Amino acid sequence: MAWEEIGEGVWRRRSRLDLNVGAVLGEDELLVVDTGSTPTEASELLAELRRVTRLPCRRVVNTHWHFDHCFGNAALLPALVHGHRRCATLLRERGEEQRAEALRWRPDRAEELAGLEIVPPGRTLVRRAEVEVGGRQVVLLHLGRGHTDHDVVVFVPDAGVLFAGDLVEEGAPPSFEDAWPLEWPGTLDRLLELGAPTVVPGHGDPVDPAFVRGQREELEAMARLCREVLDGRLPVPAALARAPFPEPTAGVALRRAGPG
Ligand SMILES: [Zn+2]
């Protein structure tokens, strides 16, 4: 699949693991959203983007610390890498956990993964940052905890496009391994308030606000079940049976919501 324009001057390409990589084109530079699982993968994506534009990539945003969103960073240097402060801290202190995870998912890339340099964001934000990309305004926002404790969305107001990272998933259930199940629905409320007509999930096809509202309702149903289990009003097997997600997914959600 090739790069696809999803809003004026805003492109996405589906990469390995169904990941969405984004590109925002300004007048004289471009910004890349998420970089894939390895520098080779990132270089290939960028080479393909050269069929669309010759603009230099001066900025990168990592939506969160999971390997498939940031392990390609090294290929894009010396671009500035933006991300949440906590994303940088986690990659610095626990990056090897992500390397192990990457090796599990991409045994075909074992050699490259074993040797790659993990590059944490050097330009960090906590709540909000605005960057100018060749005359265009791009807003980076942390809207609360959800898929992780530091998800950043990338909003391009003049194109009506929002890159949601793994706060939104299309084609697969949301992933809870690092998640905050009780807070995730509220974070999606704030995402919806931004009013972007096109939302690009971390994985899968771009969606509209109605899809995000539907996923928010499923996450809310999951959060309710988590609360009932926590309060001792519902046994775990009953919660799993009623969950809006498959049992392995719901099981992780219940564990993550638990007292620890
Ligand atoms: Zn993720």
Coordinates of C-alpha atoms and ligand atoms in Angstrom, one line a residue:
M1 CA 0.0 0.0 0.0
A2 CA 1.3 3.5 -0.9
W3 CA 1.1 6.8 0.9
E4 CA -2.5 8.1 0.9
E5 CA -3.6 11.7 1.3
I6 CA -6.3 11.9 4.0
G7 CA -6.6 15.7 4.4
E8 CA -5.0 18.6 2.6
G9 CA -1.3 18.0 2.8
V10 CA -1.7 15.3 5.4
W11 CA -0.8 11.7 4.5
R12 CA -0.7 8.3 6.1
R13 CA 0.8 5.0 5.2
R14 CA 0.1 1.7 6.7
S15 CA 3.2 -0.1 7.9
R16 CA 4.1 -3.4 9.5
L17 CA 1.8 -4.5 12.3
D18 CA -0.9 -2.4 10.6
L19 CA 0.7 0.7 12.1
N20 CA -0.2 4.1 10.7
V21 CA 2.7 6.4 10.0
G22 CA 1.7 10.0 9.2
A23 CA 3.2 12.9 7.4
V24 CA 2.2 16.6 7.6
L25 CA 3.5 18.7 4.7
G26 CA 4.2 22.4 5.2
E27 CA 5.7 24.8 2.7
D28 CA 9.3 23.9 3.1
E29 CA 9.4 21.0 5.5
L30 CA 7.4 18.0 6.8
L31 CA 6.6 16.4 10.1
V32 CA 6.4 12.6 10.6
V33 CA 4.0 11.0 13.1
D34 CA 5.4 7.7 14.6
T35 CA 8.3 5.9 13.0
G36 CA 7.7 2.1 12.9
S37 CA 9.5 -0.7 14.5
T38 CA 13.1 -0.3 13.1
P39 CA 15.2 2.3 11.4
T40 CA 15.1 0.2 8.2
E41 CA 11.4 0.3 8.2
A42 CA 11.4 4.1 8.8
S43 CA 13.9 4.6 5.9
E44 CA 11.7 2.6 3.5
L45 CA 8.6 4.6 4.5
L46 CA 10.5 7.8 3.9
A47 CA 11.9 6.6 0.6
E48 CA 8.3 5.9 -0.5
L49 CA 7.2 9.3 0.7
R50 CA 9.8 10.8 -1.7
R51 CA 7.3 9.9 -4.6
V52 CA 5.0 12.5 -3.0
T53 CA 7.4 15.2 -1.8
R54 CA 11.0 16.1 -1.7
L55 CA 10.6 18.2 1.5
P56 CA 13.0 17.5 4.3
C57 CA 11.6 16.0 7.5
R58 CA 12.7 18.3 10.4
R59 CA 10.3 17.1 13.1
V60 CA 9.0 13.7 14.3
V61 CA 6.3 13.0 16.9
N62 CA 6.1 9.8 18.9
T63 CA 2.6 9.3 20.2
H64 CA 3.9 6.9 23.0
W65 CA 6.7 4.7 24.0
H66 CA 5.7 1.4 22.3
F67 CA 8.4 0.1 20.0
D68 CA 6.2 0.1 16.8
H69 CA 5.7 3.9 17.2
C70 CA 9.3 5.0 18.0
F71 CA 12.0 2.4 17.2
G72 CA 12.4 3.9 13.7
N73 CA 13.5 7.3 15.2
A74 CA 17.2 6.9 14.6
A75 CA 16.6 6.9 10.8
L76 CA 15.1 10.4 11.0
L77 CA 17.8 12.2 12.9
P78 CA 18.8 15.0 13.0
A79 CA 15.1 15.8 13.0
L80 CA 13.7 17.0 16.3
V81 CA 11.8 14.2 18.0
H82 CA 8.8 15.4 20.0
G83 CA 7.0 13.4 22.6
H84 CA 5.6 13.4 26.1
R85 CA 8.2 13.8 28.9
R86 CA 7.1 10.5 30.3
C87 CA 7.7 8.8 26.9
A88 CA 11.3 10.0 27.0
T89 CA 11.7 8.9 30.6
L90 CA 10.3 5.4 29.9
L91 CA 12.4 4.9 26.8
R92 CA 15.5 6.0 28.7
E93 CA 14.8 3.9 31.8
R94 CA 12.9 0.9 30.5
G95 CA 13.6 0.9 26.7
E96 CA 14.9 -2.6 26.9
E97 CA 11.5 -3.9 27.8
Q98 CA 10.3 -2.5 24.5
R99 CA 13.2 -4.1 22.7
A100 CA 12.2 -7.5 24.2
E101 CA 8.6 -6.9 23.1
A102 CA 9.8 -5.9 19.6
L103 CA 11.8 -9.1 19.3
R104 CA 8.7 -11.1 20.2
W105 CA 6.7 -9.4 17.5
R106 CA 9.4 -9.1 14.8
P107 CA 11.7 -12.1 15.0
D108 CA 12.3 -11.5 11.3
R109 CA 14.2 -8.3 12.4
A110 CA 16.0 -9.8 15.3
E111 CA 19.5 -8.7 14.2
E112 CA 18.5 -5.1 13.6
L113 CA 16.4 -4.9 16.8
A114 CA 19.3 -6.3 18.9
G115 CA 21.6 -3.5 17.8
L116 CA 19.4 -0.5 17.2
E117 CA 19.8 2.7 19.1
I118 CA 16.7 3.6 21.1
V119 CA 16.2 7.4 20.6
P120 CA 13.9 9.0 23.2
P121 CA 12.1 12.3 22.3
G122 CA 14.4 15.3 22.9
R123 CA 11.6 17.9 22.7
T124 CA 9.2 17.0 25.4
L125 CA 5.7 18.2 26.5
V126 CA 3.5 17.6 29.4
R127 CA 0.1 18.9 28.4
R128 CA 0.4 20.8 25.1
A129 CA 2.8 22.1 22.5
E130 CA 2.4 23.9 19.3
V131 CA 4.8 23.4 16.4
E132 CA 5.0 25.2 13.1
V133 CA 5.6 23.0 10.2
G134 CA 6.4 25.1 7.1
G135 CA 3.8 27.7 8.0
R136 CA 1.2 25.2 9.3
Q137 CA 0.1 25.0 12.9
V138 CA 0.3 21.5 14.4
V139 CA -0.9 20.9 18.0
L140 CA 0.4 18.2 20.2
L141 CA -1.8 17.3 23.2
H142 CA -1.8 15.0 26.1
L143 CA -5.5 14.6 26.9
G144 CA -5.2 12.3 29.9
R145 CA -4.3 8.7 30.6
G146 CA -5.7 6.0 28.3
H147 CA -3.8 3.5 26.2
T148 CA -0.7 4.5 28.3
D149 CA -0.1 7.3 30.9
H150 CA 1.4 9.6 28.3
D151 CA -0.5 9.3 25.0
V152 CA 0.0 12.3 22.7
V153 CA -2.4 13.2 19.9
V154 CA -1.3 15.2 16.8
F155 CA -4.0 17.6 15.6
V156 CA -3.7 19.4 12.3
P157 CA -6.6 22.0 12.6
D158 CA -6.4 23.4 9.0
A159 CA -6.8 19.8 7.6
G160 CA -9.3 18.5 10.2
V161 CA -7.1 15.5 10.8
L162 CA -6.1 14.1 14.2
F163 CA -3.6 11.3 14.7
A164 CA -4.8 9.5 17.8
G165 CA -2.0 7.0 18.4
D166 CA -3.3 3.8 20.1
L167 CA -6.0 5.8 22.0
V168 CA -8.1 4.7 19.1
E169 CA -7.8 1.3 17.4
E170 CA -9.5 0.2 14.1
G171 CA -9.7 -3.5 13.1
A172 CA -8.6 -4.9 16.5
P173 CA -9.6 -4.4 20.1
P174 CA -7.8 -1.6 22.0
S175 CA -4.7 -2.7 23.8
F176 CA -4.6 -2.6 27.6
E177 CA -1.1 -3.8 28.6
D178 CA -0.1 -0.3 29.8
A179 CA -3.6 1.1 30.0
W180 CA -5.6 3.1 32.5
P181 CA -9.1 1.5 31.8
L182 CA -11.0 3.7 34.2
E183 CA -9.7 7.0 32.7
W184 CA -9.6 6.1 29.0
P185 CA -13.3 7.0 28.2
G186 CA -12.8 10.5 29.6
T187 CA -9.7 11.0 27.6
L188 CA -11.6 10.1 24.4
D189 CA -14.3 12.7 25.4
R190 CA -11.6 15.3 25.3
L191 CA -10.3 14.0 22.0
L192 CA -13.9 14.2 20.5
E193 CA -14.2 17.8 21.8
L194 CA -11.5 18.8 19.4
G195 CA -14.0 18.2 16.6
A196 CA -11.6 16.6 14.0
P197 CA -13.7 15.1 11.2
T198 CA -10.9 12.5 10.4
V199 CA -9.2 10.5 13.1
V200 CA -6.2 8.3 12.3
P201 CA -6.0 5.4 14.8
G202 CA -2.6 3.9 15.8
H203 CA -3.5 0.8 13.7
G204 CA -6.1 0.3 11.0
D205 CA -8.0 2.6 8.7
P206 CA -8.9 6.3 9.4
V207 CA -12.2 6.7 11.1
D208 CA -14.8 9.4 11.8
P209 CA -16.0 10.8 15.2
A210 CA -19.0 8.3 15.2
F211 CA -16.5 5.4 15.2
V212 CA -14.6 7.0 18.1
R213 CA -17.8 7.6 20.0
G214 CA -18.6 3.8 19.5
Q215 CA -15.2 2.8 20.8
R216 CA -15.6 5.2 23.7
E217 CA -18.9 3.5 24.7
E218 CA -17.2 0.1 24.6
L219 CA -14.4 1.4 26.8
E220 CA -16.9 2.9 29.2
A221 CA -18.7 -0.5 29.4
M222 CA -15.4 -2.1 30.1
A223 CA -14.6 0.5 32.8
R224 CA -18.0 -0.1 34.4
L225 CA -17.3 -3.8 34.6
C226 CA -13.9 -3.0 36.1
R227 CA -15.5 -0.9 38.8
E228 CA -18.1 -3.5 39.7
V229 CA -15.3 -6.2 40.1
L230 CA -13.2 -3.7 42.2
D231 CA -16.2 -3.0 44.4
G232 CA -16.9 -6.8 44.9
R233 CA -20.3 -6.6 43.1
L234 CA -19.3 -8.8 40.2
P235 CA -17.1 -11.9 40.0
V236 CA -14.4 -11.9 37.4
P237 CA -15.8 -14.6 35.2
A238 CA -19.1 -12.8 34.9
A239 CA -17.3 -9.6 34.0
L240 CA -15.3 -11.4 31.3
A241 CA -18.5 -12.9 29.9
R242 CA -20.2 -9.5 29.6
A243 CA -17.1 -7.6 28.4
P244 CA -17.3 -5.8 25.0
F245 CA -13.9 -7.2 24.1
P246 CA -12.5 -10.7 23.7
E247 CA -11.5 -12.5 26.9
P248 CA -7.7 -12.0 26.7
T249 CA -8.2 -8.2 26.1
A250 CA -10.9 -7.9 28.9
G251 CA -8.7 -9.9 31.3
V252 CA -5.8 -7.5 30.9
A253 CA -8.2 -4.5 31.4
L254 CA -9.5 -6.0 34.6
R255 CA -6.0 -6.6 35.9
R256 CA -4.9 -3.1 34.9
A257 CA -7.9 -1.6 36.7
G258 CA -7.2 -3.7 39.8
P259 CA -5.7 -2.5 43.1
G260 CA -2.2 -3.6 41.9
Ligands
ZN1 ZN 0.7 1.2 21.8

